[in-house]
Coordinates of C-alpha atoms (C1' of nucleotides) in Angstrom, one line a residue:
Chain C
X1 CA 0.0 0.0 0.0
X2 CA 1.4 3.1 -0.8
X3 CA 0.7 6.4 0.6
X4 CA -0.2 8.9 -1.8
X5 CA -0.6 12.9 -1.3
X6 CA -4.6 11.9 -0.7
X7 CA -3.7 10.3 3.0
X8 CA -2.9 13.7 3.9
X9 CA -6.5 14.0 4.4
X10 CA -6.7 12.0 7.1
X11 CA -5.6 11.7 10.9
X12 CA -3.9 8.2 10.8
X13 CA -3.4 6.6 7.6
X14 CA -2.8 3.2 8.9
X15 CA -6.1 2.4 8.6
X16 CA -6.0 0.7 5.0
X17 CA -8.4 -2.1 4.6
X18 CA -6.7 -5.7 4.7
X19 CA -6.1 -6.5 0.7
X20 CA -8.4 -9.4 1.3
X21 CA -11.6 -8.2 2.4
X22 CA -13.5 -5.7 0.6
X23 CA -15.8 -2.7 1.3
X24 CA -18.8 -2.3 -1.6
X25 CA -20.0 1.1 -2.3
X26 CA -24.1 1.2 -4.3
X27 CA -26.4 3.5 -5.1
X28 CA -30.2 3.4 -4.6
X29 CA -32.7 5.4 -6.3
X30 CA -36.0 6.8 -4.6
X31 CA -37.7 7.5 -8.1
X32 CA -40.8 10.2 -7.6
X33 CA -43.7 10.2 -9.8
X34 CA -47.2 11.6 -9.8
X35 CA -50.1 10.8 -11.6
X36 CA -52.4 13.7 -10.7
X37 CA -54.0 12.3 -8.2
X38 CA -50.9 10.6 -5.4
X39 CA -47.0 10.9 -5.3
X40 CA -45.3 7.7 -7.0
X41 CA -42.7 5.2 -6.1
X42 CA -40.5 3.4 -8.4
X43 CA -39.9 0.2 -7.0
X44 CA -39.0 -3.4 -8.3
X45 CA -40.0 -6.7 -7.7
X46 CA -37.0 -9.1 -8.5
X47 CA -38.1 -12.3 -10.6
X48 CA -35.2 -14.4 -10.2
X49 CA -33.8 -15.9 -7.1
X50 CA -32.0 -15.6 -4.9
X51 CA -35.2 -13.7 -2.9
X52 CA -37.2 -13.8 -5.9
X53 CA -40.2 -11.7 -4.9
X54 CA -38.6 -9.0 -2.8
X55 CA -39.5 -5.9 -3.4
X56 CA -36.5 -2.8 -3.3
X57 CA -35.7 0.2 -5.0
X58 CA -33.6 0.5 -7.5
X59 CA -30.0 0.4 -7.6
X60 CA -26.5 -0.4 -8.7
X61 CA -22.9 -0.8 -7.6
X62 CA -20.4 1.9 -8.1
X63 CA -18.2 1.3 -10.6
X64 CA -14.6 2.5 -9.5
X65 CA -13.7 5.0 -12.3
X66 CA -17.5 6.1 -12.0
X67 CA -18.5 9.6 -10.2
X68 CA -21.4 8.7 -7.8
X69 CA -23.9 10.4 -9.3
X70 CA -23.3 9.4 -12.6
X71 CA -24.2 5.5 -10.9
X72 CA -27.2 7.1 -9.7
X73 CA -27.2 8.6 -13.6
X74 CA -26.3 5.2 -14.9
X75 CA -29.5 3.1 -12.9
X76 CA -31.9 6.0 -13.9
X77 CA -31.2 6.1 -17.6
X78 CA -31.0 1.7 -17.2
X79 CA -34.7 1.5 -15.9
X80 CA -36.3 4.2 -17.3
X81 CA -34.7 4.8 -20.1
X82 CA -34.5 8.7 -19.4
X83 CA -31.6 11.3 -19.1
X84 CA -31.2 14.6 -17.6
X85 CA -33.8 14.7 -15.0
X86 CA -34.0 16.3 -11.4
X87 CA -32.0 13.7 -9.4
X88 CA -30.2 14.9 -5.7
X89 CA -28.3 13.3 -3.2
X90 CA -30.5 12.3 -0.2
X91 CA -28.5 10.9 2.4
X92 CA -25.8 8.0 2.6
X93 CA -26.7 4.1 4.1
X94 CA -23.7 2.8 6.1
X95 CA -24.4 0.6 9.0
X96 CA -21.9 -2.0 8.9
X97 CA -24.8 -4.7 9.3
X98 CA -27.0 -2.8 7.1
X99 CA -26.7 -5.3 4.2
X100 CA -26.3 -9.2 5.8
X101 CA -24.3 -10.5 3.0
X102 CA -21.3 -8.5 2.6
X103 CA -20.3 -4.6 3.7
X104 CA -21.9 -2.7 1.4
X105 CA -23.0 1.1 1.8
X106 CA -25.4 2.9 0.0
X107 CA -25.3 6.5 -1.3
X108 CA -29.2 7.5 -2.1
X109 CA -30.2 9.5 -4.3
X110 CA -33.8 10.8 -5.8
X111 CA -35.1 11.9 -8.9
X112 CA -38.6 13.5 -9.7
X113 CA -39.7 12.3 -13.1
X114 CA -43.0 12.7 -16.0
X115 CA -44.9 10.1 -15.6
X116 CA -45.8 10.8 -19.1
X117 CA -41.6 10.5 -20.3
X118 CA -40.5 6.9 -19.5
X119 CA -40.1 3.9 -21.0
X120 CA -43.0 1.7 -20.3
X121 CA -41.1 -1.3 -21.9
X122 CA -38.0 -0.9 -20.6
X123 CA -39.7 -0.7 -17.0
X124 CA -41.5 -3.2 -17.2
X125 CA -38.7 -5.6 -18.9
X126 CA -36.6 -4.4 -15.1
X127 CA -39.8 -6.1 -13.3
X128 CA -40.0 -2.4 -12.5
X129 CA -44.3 -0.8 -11.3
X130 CA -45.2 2.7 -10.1
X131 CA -46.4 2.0 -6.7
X132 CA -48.3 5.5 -4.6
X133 CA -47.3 6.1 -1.2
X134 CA -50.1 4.5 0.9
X135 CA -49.8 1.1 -1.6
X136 CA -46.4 0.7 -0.8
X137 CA -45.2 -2.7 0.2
X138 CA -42.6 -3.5 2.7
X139 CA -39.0 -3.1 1.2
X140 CA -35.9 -5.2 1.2
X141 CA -33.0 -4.1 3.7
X142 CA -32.9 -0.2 4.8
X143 CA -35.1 0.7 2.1
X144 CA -37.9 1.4 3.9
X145 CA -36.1 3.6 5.7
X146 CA -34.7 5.5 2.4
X147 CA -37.8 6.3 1.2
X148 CA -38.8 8.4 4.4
X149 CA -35.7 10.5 4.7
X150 CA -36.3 11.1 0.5
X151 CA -39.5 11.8 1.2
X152 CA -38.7 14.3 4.1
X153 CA -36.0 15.8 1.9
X154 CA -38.6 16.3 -1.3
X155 CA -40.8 17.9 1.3
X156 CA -38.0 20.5 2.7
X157 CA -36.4 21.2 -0.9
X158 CA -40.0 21.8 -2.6
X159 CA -40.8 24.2 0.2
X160 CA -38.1 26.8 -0.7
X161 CA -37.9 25.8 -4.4
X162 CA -40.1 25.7 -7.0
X163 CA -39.4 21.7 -7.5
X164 CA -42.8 20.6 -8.2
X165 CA -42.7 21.2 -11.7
X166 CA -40.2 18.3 -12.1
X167 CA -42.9 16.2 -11.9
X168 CA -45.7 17.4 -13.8
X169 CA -46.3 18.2 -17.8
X170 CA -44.7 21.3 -19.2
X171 CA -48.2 22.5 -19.1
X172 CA -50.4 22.2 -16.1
X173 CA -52.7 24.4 -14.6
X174 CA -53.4 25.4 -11.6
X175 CA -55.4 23.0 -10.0
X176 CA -52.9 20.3 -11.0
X177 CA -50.3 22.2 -9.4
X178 CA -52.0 22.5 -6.4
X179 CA -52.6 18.9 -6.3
X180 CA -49.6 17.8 -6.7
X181 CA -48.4 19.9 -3.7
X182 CA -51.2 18.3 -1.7
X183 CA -49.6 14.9 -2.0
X184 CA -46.6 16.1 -1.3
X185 CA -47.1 17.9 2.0
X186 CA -50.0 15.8 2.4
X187 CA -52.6 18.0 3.5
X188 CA -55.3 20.3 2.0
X189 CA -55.0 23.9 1.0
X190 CA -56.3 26.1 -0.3
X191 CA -57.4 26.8 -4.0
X192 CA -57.8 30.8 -3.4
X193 CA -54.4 31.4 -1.5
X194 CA -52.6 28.9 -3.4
X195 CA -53.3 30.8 -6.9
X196 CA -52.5 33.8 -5.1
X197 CA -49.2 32.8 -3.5
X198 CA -48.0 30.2 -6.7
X199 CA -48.7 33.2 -8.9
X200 CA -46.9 36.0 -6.6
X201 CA -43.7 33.9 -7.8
X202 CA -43.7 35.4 -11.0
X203 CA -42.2 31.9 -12.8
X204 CA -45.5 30.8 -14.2
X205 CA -46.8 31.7 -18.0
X206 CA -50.1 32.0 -19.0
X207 CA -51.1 29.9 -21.9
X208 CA -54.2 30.6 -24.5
X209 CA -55.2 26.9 -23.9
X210 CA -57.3 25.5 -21.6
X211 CA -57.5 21.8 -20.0
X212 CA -60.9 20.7 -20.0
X213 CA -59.9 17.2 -17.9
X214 CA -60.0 18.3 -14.8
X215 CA -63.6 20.4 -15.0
X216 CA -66.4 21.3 -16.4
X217 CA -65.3 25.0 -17.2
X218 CA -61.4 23.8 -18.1
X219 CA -58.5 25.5 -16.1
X220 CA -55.7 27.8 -18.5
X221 CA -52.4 26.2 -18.9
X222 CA -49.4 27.2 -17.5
X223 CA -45.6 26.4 -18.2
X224 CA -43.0 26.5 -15.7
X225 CA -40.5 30.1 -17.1
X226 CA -36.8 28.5 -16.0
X227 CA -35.2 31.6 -17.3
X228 CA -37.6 33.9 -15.2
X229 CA -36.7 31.5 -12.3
X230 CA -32.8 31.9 -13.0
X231 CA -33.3 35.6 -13.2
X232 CA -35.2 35.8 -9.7
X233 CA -33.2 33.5 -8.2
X234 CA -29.8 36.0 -8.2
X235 CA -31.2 38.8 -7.4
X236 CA -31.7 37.1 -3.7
X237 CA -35.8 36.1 -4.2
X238 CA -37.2 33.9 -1.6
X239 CA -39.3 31.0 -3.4
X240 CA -41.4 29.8 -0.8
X241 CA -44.0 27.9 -1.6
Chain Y
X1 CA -18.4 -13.7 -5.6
X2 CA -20.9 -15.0 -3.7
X3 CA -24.2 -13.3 -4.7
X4 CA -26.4 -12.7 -1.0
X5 CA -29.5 -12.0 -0.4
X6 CA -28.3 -8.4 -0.9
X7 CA -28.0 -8.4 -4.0
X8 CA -31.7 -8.1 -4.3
X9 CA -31.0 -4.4 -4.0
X10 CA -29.9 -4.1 -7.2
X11 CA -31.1 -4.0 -10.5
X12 CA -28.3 -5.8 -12.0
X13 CA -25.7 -7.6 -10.3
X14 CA -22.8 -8.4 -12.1
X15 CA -20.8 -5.5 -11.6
X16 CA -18.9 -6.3 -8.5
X17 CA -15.2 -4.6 -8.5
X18 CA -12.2 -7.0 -9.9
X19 CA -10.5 -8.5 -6.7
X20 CA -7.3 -6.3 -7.9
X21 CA -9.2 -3.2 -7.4
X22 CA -10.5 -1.0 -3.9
X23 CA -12.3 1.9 -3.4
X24 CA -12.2 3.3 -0.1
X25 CA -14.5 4.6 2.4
X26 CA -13.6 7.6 4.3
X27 CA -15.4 10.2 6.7
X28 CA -14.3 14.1 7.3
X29 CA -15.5 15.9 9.7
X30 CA -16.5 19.7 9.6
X31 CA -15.9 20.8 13.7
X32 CA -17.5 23.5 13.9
X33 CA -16.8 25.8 17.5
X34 CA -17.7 29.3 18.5
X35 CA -15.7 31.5 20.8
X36 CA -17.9 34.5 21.8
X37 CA -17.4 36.4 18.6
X38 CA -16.6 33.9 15.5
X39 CA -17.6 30.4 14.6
X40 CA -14.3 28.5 14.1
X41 CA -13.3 25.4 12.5
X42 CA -10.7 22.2 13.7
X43 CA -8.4 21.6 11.0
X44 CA -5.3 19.9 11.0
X45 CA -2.0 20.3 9.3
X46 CA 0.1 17.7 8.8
X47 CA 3.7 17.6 9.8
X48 CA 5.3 14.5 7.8
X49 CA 6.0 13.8 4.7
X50 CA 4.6 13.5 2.2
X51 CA 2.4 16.4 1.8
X52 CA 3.7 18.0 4.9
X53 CA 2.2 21.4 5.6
X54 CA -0.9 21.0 3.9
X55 CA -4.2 21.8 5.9
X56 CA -7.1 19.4 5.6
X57 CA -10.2 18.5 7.9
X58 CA -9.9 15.9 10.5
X59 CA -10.9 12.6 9.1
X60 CA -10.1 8.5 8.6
X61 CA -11.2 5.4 6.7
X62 CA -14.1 3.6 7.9
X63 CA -12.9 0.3 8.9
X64 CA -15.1 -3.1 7.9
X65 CA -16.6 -3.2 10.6
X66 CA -17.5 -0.1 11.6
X67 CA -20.8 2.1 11.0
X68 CA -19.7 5.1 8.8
X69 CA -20.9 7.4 11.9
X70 CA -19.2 5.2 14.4
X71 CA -16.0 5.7 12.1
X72 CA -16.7 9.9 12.7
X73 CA -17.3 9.9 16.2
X74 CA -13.9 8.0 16.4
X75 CA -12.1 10.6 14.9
X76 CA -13.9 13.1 16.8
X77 CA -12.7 11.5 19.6
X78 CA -9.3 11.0 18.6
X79 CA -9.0 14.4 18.1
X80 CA -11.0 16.5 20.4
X81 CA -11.2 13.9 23.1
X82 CA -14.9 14.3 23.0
X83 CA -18.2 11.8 22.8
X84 CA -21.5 12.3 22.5
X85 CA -21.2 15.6 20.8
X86 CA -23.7 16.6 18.1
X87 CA -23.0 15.0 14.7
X88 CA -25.1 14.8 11.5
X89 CA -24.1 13.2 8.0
X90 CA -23.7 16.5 5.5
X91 CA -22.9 14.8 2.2
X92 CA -21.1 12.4 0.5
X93 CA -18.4 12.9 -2.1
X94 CA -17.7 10.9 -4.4
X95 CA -16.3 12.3 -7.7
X96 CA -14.1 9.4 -9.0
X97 CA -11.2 11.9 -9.6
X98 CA -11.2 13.8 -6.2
X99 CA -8.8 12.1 -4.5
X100 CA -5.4 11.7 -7.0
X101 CA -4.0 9.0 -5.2
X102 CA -6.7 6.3 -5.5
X103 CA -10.3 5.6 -5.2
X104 CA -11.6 7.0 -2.4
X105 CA -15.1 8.3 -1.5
X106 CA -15.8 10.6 1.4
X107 CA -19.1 10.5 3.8
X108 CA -18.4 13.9 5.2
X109 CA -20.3 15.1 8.8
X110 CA -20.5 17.8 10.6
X111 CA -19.9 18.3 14.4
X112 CA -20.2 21.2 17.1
X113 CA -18.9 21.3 20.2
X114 CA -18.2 23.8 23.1
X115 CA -15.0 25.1 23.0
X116 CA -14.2 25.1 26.6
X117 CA -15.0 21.4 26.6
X118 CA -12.4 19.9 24.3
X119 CA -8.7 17.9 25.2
X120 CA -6.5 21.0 24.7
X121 CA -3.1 18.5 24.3
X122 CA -4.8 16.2 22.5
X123 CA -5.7 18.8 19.7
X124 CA -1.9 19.8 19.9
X125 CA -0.6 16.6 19.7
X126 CA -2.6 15.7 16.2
X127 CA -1.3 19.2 14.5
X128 CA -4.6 20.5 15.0
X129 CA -6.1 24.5 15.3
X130 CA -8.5 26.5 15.1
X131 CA -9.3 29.1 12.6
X132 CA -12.2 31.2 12.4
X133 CA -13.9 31.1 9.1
X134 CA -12.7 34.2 7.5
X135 CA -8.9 33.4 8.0
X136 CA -9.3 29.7 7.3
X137 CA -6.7 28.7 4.7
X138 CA -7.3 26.6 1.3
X139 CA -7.8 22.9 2.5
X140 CA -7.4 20.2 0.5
X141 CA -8.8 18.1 -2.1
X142 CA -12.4 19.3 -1.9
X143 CA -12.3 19.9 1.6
X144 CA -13.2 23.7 0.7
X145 CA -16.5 22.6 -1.0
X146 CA -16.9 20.1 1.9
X147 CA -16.7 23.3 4.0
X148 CA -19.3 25.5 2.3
X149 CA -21.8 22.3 2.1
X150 CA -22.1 22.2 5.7
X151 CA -22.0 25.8 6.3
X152 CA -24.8 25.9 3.8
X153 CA -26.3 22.8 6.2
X154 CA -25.5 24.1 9.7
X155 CA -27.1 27.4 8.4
X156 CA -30.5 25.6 7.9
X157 CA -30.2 23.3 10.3
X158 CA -30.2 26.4 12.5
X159 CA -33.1 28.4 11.6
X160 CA -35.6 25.1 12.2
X161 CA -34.3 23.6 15.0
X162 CA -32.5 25.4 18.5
X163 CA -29.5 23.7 17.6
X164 CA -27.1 26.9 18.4
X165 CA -27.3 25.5 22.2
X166 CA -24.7 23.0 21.5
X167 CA -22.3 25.0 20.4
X168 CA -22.4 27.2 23.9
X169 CA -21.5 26.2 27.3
X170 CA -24.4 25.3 29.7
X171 CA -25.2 28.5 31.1
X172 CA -25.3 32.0 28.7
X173 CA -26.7 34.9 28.4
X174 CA -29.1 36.6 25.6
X175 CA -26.6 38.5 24.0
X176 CA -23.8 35.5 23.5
X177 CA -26.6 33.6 22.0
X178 CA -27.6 36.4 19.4
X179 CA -23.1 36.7 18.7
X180 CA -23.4 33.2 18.1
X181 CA -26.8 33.3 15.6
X182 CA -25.0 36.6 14.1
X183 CA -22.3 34.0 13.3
X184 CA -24.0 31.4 11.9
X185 CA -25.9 33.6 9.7
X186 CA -23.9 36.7 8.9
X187 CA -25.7 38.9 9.2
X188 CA -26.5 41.2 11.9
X189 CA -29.4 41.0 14.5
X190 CA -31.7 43.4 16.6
X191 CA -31.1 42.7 20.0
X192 CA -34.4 43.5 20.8
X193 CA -36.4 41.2 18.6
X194 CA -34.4 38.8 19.0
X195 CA -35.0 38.6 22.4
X196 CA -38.5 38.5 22.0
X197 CA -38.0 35.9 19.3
X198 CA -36.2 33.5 21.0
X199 CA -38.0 33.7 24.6
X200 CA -41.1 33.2 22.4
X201 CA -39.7 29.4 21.7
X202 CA -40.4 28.7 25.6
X203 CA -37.0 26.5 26.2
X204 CA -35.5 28.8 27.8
X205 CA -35.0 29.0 31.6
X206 CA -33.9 32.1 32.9
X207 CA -31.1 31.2 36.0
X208 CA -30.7 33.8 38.9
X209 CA -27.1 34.8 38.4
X210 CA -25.6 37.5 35.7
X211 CA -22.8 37.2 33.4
X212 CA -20.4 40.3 34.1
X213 CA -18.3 39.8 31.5
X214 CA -20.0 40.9 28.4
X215 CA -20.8 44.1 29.7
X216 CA -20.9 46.8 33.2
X217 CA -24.5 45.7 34.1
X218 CA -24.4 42.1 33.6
X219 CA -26.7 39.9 31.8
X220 CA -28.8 37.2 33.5
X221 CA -27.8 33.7 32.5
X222 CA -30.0 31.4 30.7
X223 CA -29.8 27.7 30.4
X224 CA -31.9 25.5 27.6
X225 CA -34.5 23.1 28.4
X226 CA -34.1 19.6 26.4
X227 CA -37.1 18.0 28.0
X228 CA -39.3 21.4 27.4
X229 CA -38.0 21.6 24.0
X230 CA -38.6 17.8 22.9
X231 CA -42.3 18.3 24.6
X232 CA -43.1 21.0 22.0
X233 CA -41.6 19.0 19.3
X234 CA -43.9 16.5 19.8
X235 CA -47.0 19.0 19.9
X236 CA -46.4 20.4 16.3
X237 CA -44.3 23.1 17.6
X238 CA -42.6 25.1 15.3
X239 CA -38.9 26.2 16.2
X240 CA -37.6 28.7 13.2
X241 CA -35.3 31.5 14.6
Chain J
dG1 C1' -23.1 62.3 41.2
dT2 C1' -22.8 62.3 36.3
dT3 C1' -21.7 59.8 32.2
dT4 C1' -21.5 55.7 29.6
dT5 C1' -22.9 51.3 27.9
dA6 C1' -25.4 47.5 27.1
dA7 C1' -29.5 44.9 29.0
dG8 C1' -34.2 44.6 29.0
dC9 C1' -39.1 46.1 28.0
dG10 C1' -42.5 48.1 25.1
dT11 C1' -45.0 50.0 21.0
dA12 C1' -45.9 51.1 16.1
dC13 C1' -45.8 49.7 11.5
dA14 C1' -45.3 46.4 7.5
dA15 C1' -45.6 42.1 5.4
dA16 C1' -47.1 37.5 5.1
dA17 C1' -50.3 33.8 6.0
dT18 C1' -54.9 32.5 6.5
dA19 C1' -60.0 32.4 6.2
dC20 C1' -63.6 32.9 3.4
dG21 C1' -67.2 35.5 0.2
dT22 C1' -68.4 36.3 -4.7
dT23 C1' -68.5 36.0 -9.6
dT24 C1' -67.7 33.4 -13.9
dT25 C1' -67.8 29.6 -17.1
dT26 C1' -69.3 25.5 -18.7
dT27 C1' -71.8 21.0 -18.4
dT28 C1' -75.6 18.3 -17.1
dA29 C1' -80.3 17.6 -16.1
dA30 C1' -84.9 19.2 -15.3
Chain Z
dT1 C1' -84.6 26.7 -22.5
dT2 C1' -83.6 27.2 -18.3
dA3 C1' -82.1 25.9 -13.8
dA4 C1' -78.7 23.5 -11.0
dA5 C1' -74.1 22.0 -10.1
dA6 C1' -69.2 22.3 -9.9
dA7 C1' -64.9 24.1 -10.1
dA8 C1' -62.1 28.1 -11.8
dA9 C1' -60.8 32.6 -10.9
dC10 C1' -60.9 37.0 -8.4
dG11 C1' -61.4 39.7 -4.3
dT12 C1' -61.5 41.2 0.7
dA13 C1' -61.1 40.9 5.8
dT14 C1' -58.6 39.1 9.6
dT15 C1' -54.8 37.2 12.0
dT16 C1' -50.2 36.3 12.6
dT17 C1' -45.5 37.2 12.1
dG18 C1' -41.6 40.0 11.2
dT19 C1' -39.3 44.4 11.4
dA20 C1' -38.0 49.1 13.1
dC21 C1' -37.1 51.7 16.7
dG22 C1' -38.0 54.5 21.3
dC23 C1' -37.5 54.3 26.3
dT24 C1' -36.1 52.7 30.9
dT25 C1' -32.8 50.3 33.9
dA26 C1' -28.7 48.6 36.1
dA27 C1' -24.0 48.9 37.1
dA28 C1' -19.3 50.3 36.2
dA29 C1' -16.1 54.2 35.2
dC30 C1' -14.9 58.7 35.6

DNA sequence: GTTTTAAGCGTACAAAATACGTTTTTTTAA
DNA sequence: TTAAAAAAACGTATTTTGTACGCTTAAAAC
């Protein structure tokens, strides 16, 4: 083992793991959805054995020359077949019992995606179903576990950012909006104060269209303005929704 | 390569590391102190070769068998002398290329302790100091970023949860408490909302004796109430300052 | 005893959150 | 054809919270 200028980074550097036993390093995706009605969970069932049957999230190992977030990338694009979506480092999994068949420690990471985007085939060739919050089943190791603290962190991060648009159409109205926040704070509000304070945000634009789904009378589109966003962002604007 | 039951975790499993190849697991820790006026940081500078002179955080490898926050609170205690000091995980890095030398992935926490508290020699003898944030020199590998992150963290973690208490000793007055939230946050506060503010929160209990050394007349001393605060956490209560 | 300094208390104003009434548009059914 | 129903959209009143700032008080220093 040699030391190389990185041990300077640590106290004692005598602490090199024995070259026959081995320290795994994974990633696990909590995968957000919603279908306009309940939050989403991207979950799989494995179909082979061993533990054929159990559910878990989704995940990978860490591939040495791999950044881990491109793993997280890797799993994301591997299941659902899409790229470049909203995907953040949630917290990291290292128990040294946490996983009973060797040391493994997770690094978790969600992503809010369209519903509408992903790659129905390719999901469901993973063993791979949308599950809402309240359906969930029971999950394999610390997963259970994952899916709170992700769920906790979506909470805090869409509460002072306008995240929610992530998940929904480029167009939505209003009402869709509001429901989707609903699901994720899980609790009522308002229709009347939550137009008033969603459109006090200046980010939303008005679209000639209407959506006719949802109603009787139809509610006007809107598309998220990420330039606006950008703009209000630096010049020290508080987003709280 | 035995495939356990953990494997069930992940979508596919065949991409285990060659047995001629290791990444490593380490943890830094972010020690965060405040002296009356600043908030400091423990950093380290190491005195042999190679990379002698160089100033990093204080951190190890996680061993096998070792919980990742087991491995921090070690180093903690190595250094500082300390247990059962607050700790949370702040992030995890793990940019293939951050570390030159080889491998290596960081799960970096963040720590605060009472200055008066800590091992003295033992904080000598590890080439350890503290600097106060503005004079704090370039660390290295992305210790800096490491740094900011939980700045960024402590700064949050502070306005929803009465959290500056452990960085004081047991008994202070109103004032030190505001220098130290004037710290955290940068910015300066009126005195006299936020006393008002902060004996609003109701976890606060005033003591009969008076600090002298802050100022001629004397401030009474305060102390906070653990079992009065986790009382109102459980009734909803909400502690933003 | 007068001055100085920060502690401690109080009040006025502004901004934000909340509660809730009213009108409008369109579909469905009488 | 008209009335009822339902949700969208707009508006206003009230409450709560945040911010600005004046005044008094206690104790040391001169």
């Amino acid at each position: 083992m040699t030391p190389s200028s990185a041990s300077i980074a640590h106290a004692s550097n005598n602490d090199f793991y024995a070259d026959n036993e081995k320290l795994y390093v994974a990633t696990d995706c909590i995968v957000f959805g919603f279908d306009g009605e309940d939050l989403k969970l991207l979950i799989f069932k494995r179909r082979v054995e061993p533990d054929s049957g159990i559910w878990s999230l989704i995940g990978s190992f860490v591939q040495l020359d791999e950044n881990v977030d491109d793993a997280a990338r890797r799993v994301l694009k591997e299941i659902t077949g899409l790229e470049q979506i909203f995907l953040e480092q949630s917290k990291t999994y290292g128990k040294a019992d946490r996983d009973p068949g060797y040391r493994c420690l997770s690094v978790a990471h969600y992503a809010l995606i369209r519903l509408e985007d992903y790659d129905r085939e390719l999901v469901e060739s993973h063993g791979a179903f949308w599950y809402t919050l309240k359906e969930l089943p029971t999950l394999a190791l610390d997963h259970d576990q994952m899916v709170a603290d992700a769920l906790d962190k979506l909470r805090r991060k869409a509460r002072q950012q306008p995240i929610g648009f992530e998940l929904l159409p480029e167009k939505f109205t209003i009402p869709q909006l509001q429901k989707l926040y609903e699901a994720i704070y899980q609790r009522d509000l308002d229709p009347r104060n939550f137009r008033k304070k969603v459109l006090s945000l200046k980010v939303l634009v008005k679209l000639d269209e209407k959506d006719k789904s949802g109603s009787k009378r139809g509610a006007f589109l809107y598309r998220f303005d990420a330039d606006k966003y950008e703009e209000l962002l630096e010049s020290g604007y508080n987003f709280e929704i």
